[in-house]
């Protein structure tokens, strides 16, 4: 796709996923080369006695 020709749904989708999982998303900087976003998600620690993937 040409620059500026996206559907505009990517950020909205990312925002929904991040918020649904208890995180935050925000703009760090914008400029001629693009925009930088920061995504923060909470750390998941499995309960004692359970192992991931078993």
mmCIF file with all atom_site columns, C-alpha atoms in Angstrom:
data_model
loop_
_atom_site.group_PDB
_atom_site.id
_atom_site.type_symbol
_atom_site.label_atom_id
_atom_site.label_alt_id
_atom_site.label_comp_id
_atom_site.label_asym_id
_atom_site.label_entity_id
_atom_site.label_seq_id
_atom_site.pdbx_PDB_ins_code
_atom_site.Cartn_x
_atom_site.Cartn_y
_atom_site.Cartn_z
_atom_site.occupancy
_atom_site.B_iso_or_equiv
_atom_site.pdbx_formal_charge
_atom_site.auth_seq_id
_atom_site.auth_comp_id
_atom_site.auth_asym_id
_atom_site.auth_atom_id
_atom_site.pdbx_PDB_model_num
ATOM 1  C CA . UNK A 1 1  ? 0.000  0.000   0.000  1.00 0.00 ? 1  UNK A CA 1
ATOM 2  C CA . UNK A 1 2  ? 1.108  3.540   -0.602 1.00 0.00 ? 2  UNK A CA 1
ATOM 3  C CA . UNK A 1 3  ? 1.935  5.767   2.349  1.00 0.00 ? 3  UNK A CA 1
ATOM 4  C CA . UNK A 1 4  ? -1.263 7.053   3.951  1.00 0.00 ? 4  UNK A CA 1
ATOM 5  C CA . UNK A 1 5  ? -3.453 4.465   2.201  1.00 0.00 ? 5  UNK A CA 1
ATOM 6  C CA . UNK A 1 6  ? -4.203 2.118   5.128  1.00 0.00 ? 6  UNK A CA 1
ATOM 7  C CA . UNK A 1 7  ? -7.671 1.408   6.441  1.00 0.00 ? 7  UNK A CA 1
ATOM 8  C CA . UNK A 1 8  ? -6.916 3.041   9.782  1.00 0.00 ? 8  UNK A CA 1
ATOM 9  C CA . UNK A 1 9  ? -8.093 0.028   11.793 1.00 0.00 ? 9  UNK A CA 1
ATOM 10 C CA . UNK A 1 10 ? -4.711 -1.208  13.069 1.00 0.00 ? 10 UNK A CA 1
ATOM 11 C CA . UNK A 1 11 ? -4.369 1.199   15.980 1.00 0.00 ? 11 UNK A CA 1
ATOM 12 C CA . UNK A 1 12 ? -7.972 0.702   17.038 1.00 0.00 ? 12 UNK A CA 1
ATOM 13 C CA . UNK A 1 13 ? -7.509 -3.074  17.012 1.00 0.00 ? 13 UNK A CA 1
ATOM 14 C CA . UNK A 1 14 ? -4.236 -2.864  18.947 1.00 0.00 ? 14 UNK A CA 1
ATOM 15 C CA . UNK A 1 15 ? -5.818 -0.520  21.493 1.00 0.00 ? 15 UNK A CA 1
ATOM 16 C CA . UNK A 1 16 ? -8.690 -2.939  22.081 1.00 0.00 ? 16 UNK A CA 1
ATOM 17 C CA . UNK A 1 17 ? -6.373 -5.923  22.579 1.00 0.00 ? 17 UNK A CA 1
ATOM 18 C CA . UNK A 1 18 ? -4.063 -4.020  24.925 1.00 0.00 ? 18 UNK A CA 1
ATOM 19 C CA . UNK A 1 19 ? -6.921 -2.610  27.038 1.00 0.00 ? 19 UNK A CA 1
ATOM 20 C CA . UNK A 1 20 ? -8.665 -5.993  27.186 1.00 0.00 ? 20 UNK A CA 1
ATOM 21 C CA . UNK A 1 21 ? -5.495 -7.418  28.734 1.00 0.00 ? 21 UNK A CA 1
ATOM 22 C CA . UNK A 1 22 ? -5.041 -4.669  31.330 1.00 0.00 ? 22 UNK A CA 1
ATOM 23 C CA . UNK A 1 23 ? -2.363 -2.705  29.514 1.00 0.00 ? 23 UNK A CA 1
ATOM 24 C CA . UNK A 1 24 ? -1.749 0.761   28.119 1.00 0.00 ? 24 UNK A CA 1
ATOM 25 C CA . UNK A 1 25 ? -0.736 2.101   24.721 1.00 0.00 ? 25 UNK A CA 1
ATOM 26 C CA . UNK A 1 26 ? 0.460  5.631   24.059 1.00 0.00 ? 26 UNK A CA 1
ATOM 27 C CA . UNK A 1 27 ? 2.314  7.730   21.496 1.00 0.00 ? 27 UNK A CA 1
ATOM 28 C CA . UNK A 1 28 ? 5.989  8.234   22.262 1.00 0.00 ? 28 UNK A CA 1
ATOM 29 C CA . UNK A 1 29 ? 6.892  10.426  19.297 1.00 0.00 ? 29 UNK A CA 1
ATOM 30 C CA . UNK A 1 30 ? 5.851  11.380  15.800 1.00 0.00 ? 30 UNK A CA 1
ATOM 31 C CA . UNK A 1 31 ? 7.979  12.585  12.948 1.00 0.00 ? 31 UNK A CA 1
ATOM 32 C CA . UNK A 1 32 ? 8.586  12.446  9.215  1.00 0.00 ? 32 UNK A CA 1
ATOM 33 C CA . UNK A 1 33 ? 9.724  8.809   9.417  1.00 0.00 ? 33 UNK A CA 1
ATOM 34 C CA . UNK A 1 34 ? 6.632  7.612   11.295 1.00 0.00 ? 34 UNK A CA 1
ATOM 35 C CA . UNK A 1 35 ? 5.102  7.327   14.726 1.00 0.00 ? 35 UNK A CA 1
ATOM 36 C CA . UNK A 1 36 ? 6.394  5.358   17.714 1.00 0.00 ? 36 UNK A CA 1
ATOM 37 C CA . UNK A 1 37 ? 3.957  3.804   20.167 1.00 0.00 ? 37 UNK A CA 1
ATOM 38 C CA . UNK A 1 38 ? 4.706  2.281   23.564 1.00 0.00 ? 38 UNK A CA 1
ATOM 39 C CA . UNK A 1 39 ? 2.716  -0.784  24.604 1.00 0.00 ? 39 UNK A CA 1
ATOM 40 C CA . UNK A 1 40 ? 2.709  -1.791  28.273 1.00 0.00 ? 40 UNK A CA 1
ATOM 41 C CA . UNK A 1 41 ? 1.251  -5.142  29.332 1.00 0.00 ? 41 UNK A CA 1
ATOM 42 C CA . UNK A 1 42 ? 1.101  -6.627  32.825 1.00 0.00 ? 42 UNK A CA 1
ATOM 43 C CA . UNK A 1 43 ? 3.447  -9.495  33.624 1.00 0.00 ? 43 UNK A CA 1
ATOM 44 C CA . UNK A 1 44 ? 1.698  -12.851 33.876 1.00 0.00 ? 44 UNK A CA 1
ATOM 45 C CA . UNK A 1 45 ? 2.953  -15.109 36.655 1.00 0.00 ? 45 UNK A CA 1
ATOM 46 C CA . UNK A 1 46 ? 1.364  -18.579 36.671 1.00 0.00 ? 46 UNK A CA 1
ATOM 47 C CA . UNK A 1 47 ? -0.022 -19.790 40.007 1.00 0.00 ? 47 UNK A CA 1
ATOM 48 C CA . UNK A 1 48 ? 2.273  -21.992 42.125 1.00 0.00 ? 48 UNK A CA 1
ATOM 49 C CA . UNK A 1 49 ? 2.325  -25.623 41.069 1.00 0.00 ? 49 UNK A CA 1
ATOM 50 C CA . UNK A 1 50 ? 1.402  -25.002 37.443 1.00 0.00 ? 50 UNK A CA 1
ATOM 51 C CA . UNK A 1 51 ? 3.826  -24.883 34.572 1.00 0.00 ? 51 UNK A CA 1
ATOM 52 C CA . UNK A 1 52 ? 3.278  -23.097 31.293 1.00 0.00 ? 52 UNK A CA 1
ATOM 53 C CA . UNK A 1 53 ? 2.734  -25.534 28.431 1.00 0.00 ? 53 UNK A CA 1
ATOM 54 C CA . UNK A 1 54 ? 2.018  -28.653 30.481 1.00 0.00 ? 54 UNK A CA 1
#
